[in-house]
Amino acid sequence: MLTEDAGGTGHDLRHHGDAEVRDGGAALADLAVNVRADTPPPWLREEIAASLSSLAAYPDGRAARAAVAARHGLPVERVLLTAGAAEAFVLLARALEVRRPVVVHPQFTEPEAALRDAGHPVDRVLLREADGFRLDPAAVPEDADLVVIGNPTNPTSVLHPAGAIAELARPGRVLVVDEAFMDAVPGEREALAGRTDVPGLVVLRSLTKTWGLAGLRIGYVLAGPEIIASLERAQPLWPVSTPALAAAAACVAPRALAEAGHAAHRIAGDRAHLVAALSTLADRGVRVVEPAEGPFVLVRMPGAAAVRRRLRDLGYAVRRGDTFPGLGEEWVRVAVRDRGTVNGFLKALSAALR
């Protein structure tokens, strides 16, 4: 369903999961933020710590950029390092000249917020619950010259087929695919990162989710050299810190890729346990969007706003869903956690449902 520019009203596009655990929420079991638990690992902390002896020098991103390019089999001209994927959305909104940007929702709200802040009117394509929140390429207007979609999508946890997303490509159109959670998918199936045969393709990756580096801010953009050059001109000087550059190089090394692959399989098992646990509450109106493929699940439940408050009193934080266009107050997003945490959460949820 296409909706016309709504001025951004009706949804708090700047609300993110970290808000659920700020200001007195630090003691809560955190199922609101989509950062992998127990990260960064010790070896990565050591790599970052070793970079601190170089802080007197200005950051030099050439080695990290080359490492990311090699990881995806691309020339360095197709890679731009950014201070997290969020910075990339701001750069795209400021650097690209677009007439009709379209954001496919429900999804991460920062792309739309950045476009609006840059003065662009934004149209929304709202995917429907009845269709499992799956993409219909025909729903995107033909004259859209910028299309933004997440894969796997936050918060629905839907993994769209790469072929369906590639159908959105057109001459004269920039197709932005947010793959911030793709490394949590076993085998990264349906990934478009590294593809050079899709016209106008821009892929965004984050290293903050799998590696627990949200406080460090590191991500990157993969795109054609012309787009990369435009985005780079919009960046300030030295946009990525020396510790973040060290993290980038470390996180795309073979050892890290192997560890991320193992973590993706572990997350898939823990997610299956979470979905099965939530399914036991189906008779009380709890419904999980399936199949879920990300490190989180989208859950519909009666009285979700009140349930969230009761869960906080019981020691658990989940992410409200009504700030995502296309969702309402009956939705919450729940991060995948270890089975012990999930079992405790399920008991609390059962008590919170009234």
Short mmCIF file of C-alpha atoms in Angstrom, two decimals:
data_model
loop_
_atom_site.label_atom_id
_atom_site.label_comp_id
_atom_site.label_asym_id
_atom_site.label_seq_id
_atom_site.Cartn_x
_atom_site.Cartn_y
_atom_site.Cartn_z
CA MET A 1 0.00 0.00 0.00
CA LEU A 2 1.36 3.40 -1.02
CA THR A 3 0.79 6.38 1.25
CA GLU A 4 1.53 9.96 0.26
CA ASP A 5 3.89 12.21 2.16
CA ALA A 6 2.51 12.51 5.66
CA GLY A 7 4.96 15.04 7.04
CA GLY A 8 6.36 12.40 9.33
CA THR A 9 3.40 12.78 11.68
CA GLY A 10 1.90 9.94 13.64
CA HIS A 11 5.16 8.07 14.32
CA ASP A 12 8.18 8.99 16.40
CA LEU A 13 10.81 8.28 13.75
CA ARG A 14 13.62 9.13 16.18
CA HIS A 15 12.65 6.52 18.77
CA HIS A 16 15.03 3.56 18.86
CA GLY A 17 15.46 0.51 21.06
CA ASP A 18 18.12 2.07 23.26
CA ALA A 19 15.47 4.42 24.65
CA GLU A 20 13.88 1.43 26.39
CA VAL A 21 16.94 0.87 28.59
CA ARG A 22 18.02 4.46 29.30
CA ASP A 23 17.16 6.51 32.36
CA GLY A 24 16.80 3.79 34.94
CA GLY A 25 16.49 0.88 32.54
CA ALA A 26 20.09 -0.33 32.78
CA ALA A 27 19.15 -3.03 35.30
CA LEU A 28 16.55 -4.55 32.96
CA ALA A 29 17.13 -7.69 30.93
CA ASP A 30 17.51 -6.06 27.52
CA LEU A 31 15.38 -7.59 24.76
CA ALA A 32 14.87 -4.16 23.17
CA VAL A 33 18.25 -3.47 21.54
CA ASN A 34 19.33 -5.55 18.55
CA VAL A 35 23.00 -5.77 19.53
CA ARG A 36 24.32 -9.29 20.07
CA ALA A 37 24.75 -10.08 23.74
CA ASP A 38 28.18 -10.69 25.32
CA THR A 39 30.02 -8.62 22.72
CA PRO A 40 32.51 -7.35 21.73
CA PRO A 41 34.57 -10.51 22.24
CA PRO A 42 37.90 -10.24 24.08
CA TRP A 43 40.04 -10.52 20.95
CA LEU A 44 38.19 -7.60 19.35
CA ARG A 45 38.53 -5.46 22.47
CA GLU A 46 42.27 -6.15 22.34
CA GLU A 47 42.46 -5.07 18.69
CA ILE A 48 40.64 -1.84 19.50
CA ALA A 49 42.76 -1.21 22.59
CA ALA A 50 45.96 -1.66 20.59
CA SER A 51 44.90 1.19 18.30
CA LEU A 52 44.84 3.68 21.18
CA SER A 53 48.59 4.18 20.98
CA SER A 54 48.03 5.81 17.57
CA LEU A 55 45.48 8.41 18.66
CA ALA A 56 47.93 11.30 18.22
CA ALA A 57 47.85 10.75 14.45
CA TYR A 58 44.91 11.60 12.23
CA PRO A 59 42.87 8.54 11.21
CA ASP A 60 44.00 6.81 8.01
CA GLY A 61 41.20 4.66 6.63
CA ARG A 62 43.00 3.19 3.63
CA ALA A 63 43.84 -0.19 5.16
CA ALA A 64 40.38 -0.70 6.64
CA ARG A 65 38.74 0.35 3.39
CA ALA A 66 40.88 -2.11 1.45
CA ALA A 67 40.02 -4.87 3.93
CA VAL A 68 36.28 -4.26 3.50
CA ALA A 69 36.67 -4.17 -0.28
CA ALA A 70 38.55 -7.48 -0.24
CA ARG A 71 35.89 -9.05 2.01
CA HIS A 72 33.27 -8.35 -0.67
CA GLY A 73 35.48 -8.82 -3.73
CA LEU A 74 35.20 -5.18 -4.77
CA PRO A 75 37.62 -2.41 -5.73
CA VAL A 76 38.16 0.19 -3.03
CA GLU A 77 36.39 2.79 -5.17
CA ARG A 78 33.14 1.00 -4.37
CA VAL A 79 33.57 1.22 -0.58
CA LEU A 80 32.98 4.05 1.88
CA LEU A 81 33.52 3.68 5.62
CA THR A 82 31.03 5.53 7.81
CA ALA A 83 30.39 6.25 11.47
CA GLY A 84 27.76 3.53 11.62
CA ALA A 85 25.06 2.83 9.05
CA ALA A 86 23.05 5.76 10.44
CA GLU A 87 25.60 8.23 9.07
CA ALA A 88 25.24 6.64 5.65
CA PHE A 89 21.52 7.46 5.59
CA VAL A 90 22.29 11.10 6.36
CA LEU A 91 24.92 11.22 3.61
CA LEU A 92 22.53 9.72 1.07
CA ALA A 93 19.81 12.21 2.00
CA ARG A 94 22.18 15.18 1.71
CA ALA A 95 24.30 14.17 -1.26
CA LEU A 96 21.82 12.68 -3.73
CA GLU A 97 19.51 14.80 -5.86
CA VAL A 98 16.20 12.96 -5.79
CA ARG A 99 12.66 13.97 -6.70
CA ARG A 100 10.55 11.13 -5.32
CA PRO A 101 12.11 9.03 -2.56
CA VAL A 102 10.14 6.03 -1.36
CA VAL A 103 10.77 4.10 1.84
CA VAL A 104 9.38 0.58 2.18
CA HIS A 105 7.88 0.17 5.67
CA PRO A 106 7.74 -1.18 8.31
CA GLN A 107 11.49 -0.77 8.58
CA PHE A 108 14.24 1.11 10.42
CA THR A 109 12.98 4.69 10.60
CA GLU A 110 16.27 6.57 10.35
CA PRO A 111 16.35 6.60 6.50
CA GLU A 112 13.02 8.43 6.35
CA ALA A 113 13.98 10.77 9.19
CA ALA A 114 17.23 11.68 7.41
CA LEU A 115 15.43 12.31 4.12
CA ARG A 116 12.88 14.55 5.82
CA ASP A 117 15.60 16.45 7.68
CA ALA A 118 17.25 17.13 4.31
CA GLY A 119 14.01 18.62 3.00
CA HIS A 120 12.77 15.72 0.89
CA PRO A 121 9.09 14.73 0.83
CA VAL A 122 8.88 10.98 1.42
CA ASP A 123 6.34 8.49 0.19
CA ARG A 124 5.83 5.22 2.01
CA VAL A 125 5.07 1.77 0.69
CA LEU A 126 3.46 -0.08 3.59
CA LEU A 127 3.83 -3.86 3.51
CA ARG A 128 0.84 -5.67 4.96
CA GLU A 129 0.56 -8.07 7.83
CA ALA A 130 -1.86 -10.14 5.74
CA ASP A 131 0.98 -10.72 3.26
CA GLY A 132 3.50 -11.55 5.98
CA PHE A 133 5.12 -8.13 5.43
CA ARG A 134 6.72 -9.50 2.28
CA LEU A 135 7.78 -7.28 -0.60
CA ASP A 136 5.69 -6.92 -3.74
CA PRO A 137 7.99 -5.06 -6.16
CA ALA A 138 4.96 -3.85 -8.12
CA ALA A 139 3.83 -1.81 -5.10
CA VAL A 140 6.74 0.61 -5.53
CA PRO A 141 5.86 3.54 -7.84
CA GLU A 142 7.59 3.38 -11.19
CA ASP A 143 8.72 7.00 -10.98
CA ALA A 144 10.45 6.60 -7.60
CA ASP A 145 14.09 7.63 -8.09
CA LEU A 146 15.24 6.51 -4.63
CA VAL A 147 13.93 3.36 -2.92
CA VAL A 148 14.99 2.24 0.54
CA ILE A 149 14.37 -1.24 1.93
CA GLY A 150 15.88 -3.34 4.72
CA ASN A 151 16.91 -6.97 4.37
CA PRO A 152 16.43 -8.73 6.69
CA THR A 153 14.00 -6.03 7.71
CA ASN A 154 13.96 -4.38 11.11
CA PRO A 155 11.51 -4.87 12.86
CA THR A 156 9.62 -7.58 10.93
CA SER A 157 12.58 -10.01 10.69
CA VAL A 158 11.48 -10.79 7.12
CA LEU A 159 14.23 -11.84 4.70
CA HIS A 160 13.21 -10.80 1.21
CA PRO A 161 14.49 -12.77 -1.79
CA ALA A 162 17.44 -11.01 -3.39
CA GLY A 163 15.74 -11.42 -6.76
CA ALA A 164 12.62 -9.58 -5.59
CA ILE A 165 14.70 -6.67 -4.33
CA ALA A 166 16.77 -6.60 -7.52
CA GLU A 167 13.49 -6.22 -9.45
CA LEU A 168 13.24 -2.75 -7.93
CA ALA A 169 16.33 -1.56 -9.84
CA ARG A 170 15.73 0.84 -12.72
CA PRO A 171 17.89 3.14 -14.84
CA GLY A 172 17.98 6.48 -13.06
CA ARG A 173 16.93 5.01 -9.71
CA VAL A 174 19.07 4.55 -6.59
CA LEU A 175 18.16 1.36 -4.76
CA VAL A 176 19.31 1.42 -1.13
CA VAL A 177 19.32 -1.92 0.69
CA ASP A 178 20.00 -1.83 4.41
CA GLU A 179 21.78 -5.10 5.21
CA ALA A 180 22.71 -4.15 8.78
CA PHE A 181 21.56 -7.57 10.04
CA MET A 182 22.56 -9.73 7.07
CA ASP A 183 25.60 -11.16 8.85
CA ALA A 184 23.19 -12.67 11.41
CA VAL A 185 21.64 -14.78 8.62
CA PRO A 186 23.40 -18.15 8.16
CA GLY A 187 25.28 -18.06 4.88
CA GLU A 188 24.10 -14.47 4.30
CA ARG A 189 21.67 -15.89 1.78
CA GLU A 190 19.74 -13.26 -0.18
CA ALA A 191 22.59 -10.75 0.29
CA LEU A 192 23.22 -8.19 -2.44
CA ALA A 193 26.50 -6.93 -0.97
CA GLY A 194 29.25 -7.39 -3.55
CA ARG A 195 26.88 -7.38 -6.54
CA THR A 196 27.86 -5.03 -9.36
CA ASP A 197 25.24 -6.15 -11.88
CA VAL A 198 22.28 -4.33 -10.27
CA PRO A 199 22.02 -0.74 -11.56
CA GLY A 200 21.96 1.98 -8.93
CA LEU A 201 22.48 -0.47 -6.07
CA VAL A 202 23.67 0.88 -2.72
CA VAL A 203 24.17 -1.62 0.10
CA LEU A 204 24.66 -0.51 3.68
CA ARG A 205 26.34 -2.72 6.27
CA SER A 206 26.78 -2.23 10.01
CA LEU A 207 29.45 -3.76 12.20
CA THR A 208 27.78 -2.61 15.41
CA LYS A 209 25.09 -5.29 15.72
CA THR A 210 26.93 -8.60 15.50
CA TRP A 211 30.07 -7.29 17.20
CA GLY A 212 28.55 -5.14 19.94
CA LEU A 213 30.12 -1.87 18.74
CA ALA A 214 27.15 0.49 18.93
CA GLY A 215 29.22 2.86 21.08
CA LEU A 216 32.08 2.92 18.57
CA ARG A 217 30.03 3.67 15.43
CA ILE A 218 31.33 1.80 12.39
CA GLY A 219 29.68 0.71 9.17
CA TYR A 220 30.16 1.01 5.44
CA VAL A 221 28.53 1.63 2.08
CA LEU A 222 28.98 -0.47 -1.06
CA ALA A 223 27.98 1.27 -4.29
CA GLY A 224 29.17 2.43 -7.69
CA PRO A 225 32.20 4.74 -7.71
CA GLU A 226 30.13 7.80 -8.68
CA ILE A 227 27.78 7.41 -5.72
CA ILE A 228 30.66 6.67 -3.36
CA ALA A 229 32.43 9.83 -4.51
CA SER A 230 29.30 11.92 -3.93
CA LEU A 231 28.84 10.53 -0.44
CA GLU A 232 32.52 11.01 0.39
CA ARG A 233 32.31 14.69 -0.57
CA ALA A 234 29.44 15.10 1.90
CA GLN A 235 31.44 13.59 4.77
CA PRO A 236 33.45 15.73 7.17
CA LEU A 237 37.19 15.18 7.32
CA TRP A 238 38.31 12.09 9.24
CA PRO A 239 34.74 10.82 9.83
CA VAL A 240 35.77 7.42 11.24
CA SER A 241 37.99 7.26 14.32
CA THR A 242 41.20 5.24 14.53
CA PRO A 243 39.67 2.69 16.99
CA ALA A 244 36.68 2.27 14.67
CA LEU A 245 38.99 1.71 11.69
CA ALA A 246 40.86 -0.95 13.65
CA ALA A 247 37.54 -2.62 14.44
CA ALA A 248 36.48 -2.52 10.79
CA ALA A 249 39.61 -4.26 9.61
CA ALA A 250 39.37 -6.85 12.37
CA CYS A 251 35.68 -7.61 11.79
CA VAL A 252 36.12 -8.46 8.10
CA ALA A 253 39.15 -10.71 8.64
CA PRO A 254 38.71 -14.46 8.03
CA ARG A 255 38.73 -15.27 11.75
CA ALA A 256 35.93 -12.79 12.41
CA LEU A 257 33.86 -13.96 9.44
CA ALA A 258 34.08 -17.54 10.71
CA GLU A 259 33.02 -16.46 14.20
CA ALA A 260 30.13 -14.42 12.78
CA GLY A 261 29.02 -17.47 10.80
CA HIS A 262 28.97 -19.61 13.94
CA ALA A 263 27.09 -16.87 15.79
CA ALA A 264 24.48 -16.71 13.02
CA HIS A 265 23.73 -20.43 13.43
CA ARG A 266 23.55 -20.05 17.21
CA ILE A 267 21.18 -17.09 16.83
CA ALA A 268 18.98 -19.15 14.50
CA GLY A 269 18.70 -21.86 17.16
CA ASP A 270 17.98 -19.35 19.93
CA ARG A 271 15.41 -17.63 17.72
CA ALA A 272 13.62 -20.93 17.10
CA HIS A 273 13.47 -21.43 20.88
CA LEU A 274 12.04 -17.91 21.35
CA VAL A 275 9.42 -18.36 18.63
CA ALA A 276 8.37 -21.74 20.03
CA ALA A 277 8.10 -20.23 23.51
CA LEU A 278 5.98 -17.33 22.29
CA SER A 279 3.76 -19.71 20.34
CA THR A 280 2.68 -21.34 23.60
CA LEU A 281 0.85 -18.08 24.34
CA ALA A 282 -1.15 -18.11 21.12
CA ASP A 283 -4.36 -18.82 23.04
CA ARG A 284 -3.81 -15.49 24.80
CA GLY A 285 -3.57 -13.55 21.57
CA VAL A 286 0.20 -13.59 21.07
CA ARG A 287 1.26 -13.88 17.41
CA VAL A 288 4.78 -13.96 15.95
CA VAL A 289 5.53 -12.85 12.39
CA GLU A 290 7.03 -15.88 10.67
CA PRO A 291 9.31 -16.96 9.20
CA ALA A 292 11.68 -14.77 11.20
CA GLU A 293 15.25 -14.57 9.90
CA GLY A 294 16.88 -11.75 11.88
CA PRO A 295 18.21 -11.59 15.45
CA PHE A 296 14.80 -10.34 16.63
CA VAL A 297 11.12 -11.17 16.16
CA LEU A 298 8.04 -9.01 15.69
CA VAL A 299 5.20 -9.91 18.02
CA ARG A 300 1.57 -8.85 18.10
CA MET A 301 -0.28 -9.05 21.39
CA PRO A 302 -3.38 -7.50 22.97
CA GLY A 303 -2.74 -4.44 25.11
CA ALA A 304 0.93 -4.36 24.17
CA ALA A 305 1.58 -0.90 25.65
CA ALA A 306 0.35 -2.01 29.08
CA VAL A 307 2.17 -5.33 28.75
CA ARG A 308 5.45 -3.48 28.09
CA ARG A 309 5.00 -1.48 31.28
CA ARG A 310 4.29 -4.60 33.32
CA LEU A 311 7.32 -6.32 31.79
CA ARG A 312 9.50 -3.43 32.94
CA ASP A 313 8.21 -3.90 36.47
CA LEU A 314 9.18 -7.57 36.15
CA GLY A 315 12.68 -6.73 34.92
CA TYR A 316 12.43 -7.01 31.11
CA ALA A 317 12.61 -4.41 28.33
CA VAL A 318 11.17 -4.94 24.85
CA ARG A 319 10.96 -2.49 21.97
CA ARG A 320 7.64 -0.76 21.29
CA GLY A 321 6.42 -1.22 17.73
CA ASP A 322 4.09 1.72 17.20
CA THR A 323 6.91 4.08 16.15
CA PHE A 324 7.32 2.09 12.92
CA PRO A 325 5.04 3.25 10.06
CA GLY A 326 2.69 0.43 9.21
CA LEU A 327 2.49 -0.87 12.79
CA GLY A 328 0.28 0.08 15.72
CA GLU A 329 0.26 -0.08 19.50
CA GLU A 330 -0.36 -3.83 19.55
CA TRP A 331 3.16 -4.61 18.28
CA VAL A 332 6.48 -5.15 20.07
CA ARG A 333 9.91 -6.24 18.86
CA VAL A 334 11.80 -8.80 20.92
CA ALA A 335 15.54 -9.39 20.50
CA VAL A 336 16.84 -12.95 20.36
CA ARG A 337 18.66 -13.85 23.55
CA ASP A 338 20.05 -17.02 25.14
CA ARG A 339 17.59 -19.67 26.24
CA GLY A 340 17.89 -18.93 29.94
CA THR A 341 16.97 -15.29 29.35
CA VAL A 342 14.13 -16.29 27.06
CA ASN A 343 12.71 -18.72 29.59
CA GLY A 344 12.71 -15.99 32.25
CA PHE A 345 11.16 -13.56 29.80
CA LEU A 346 8.40 -16.02 28.91
CA LYS A 347 7.42 -16.36 32.58
CA ALA A 348 7.34 -12.59 32.93
CA LEU A 349 5.32 -12.21 29.72
CA SER A 350 2.80 -14.79 30.87
CA ALA A 351 2.34 -12.82 34.07
CA ALA A 352 2.14 -9.49 32.20
CA LEU A 353 -0.61 -10.67 29.87
CA ARG A 354 -3.98 -10.03 31.51
#
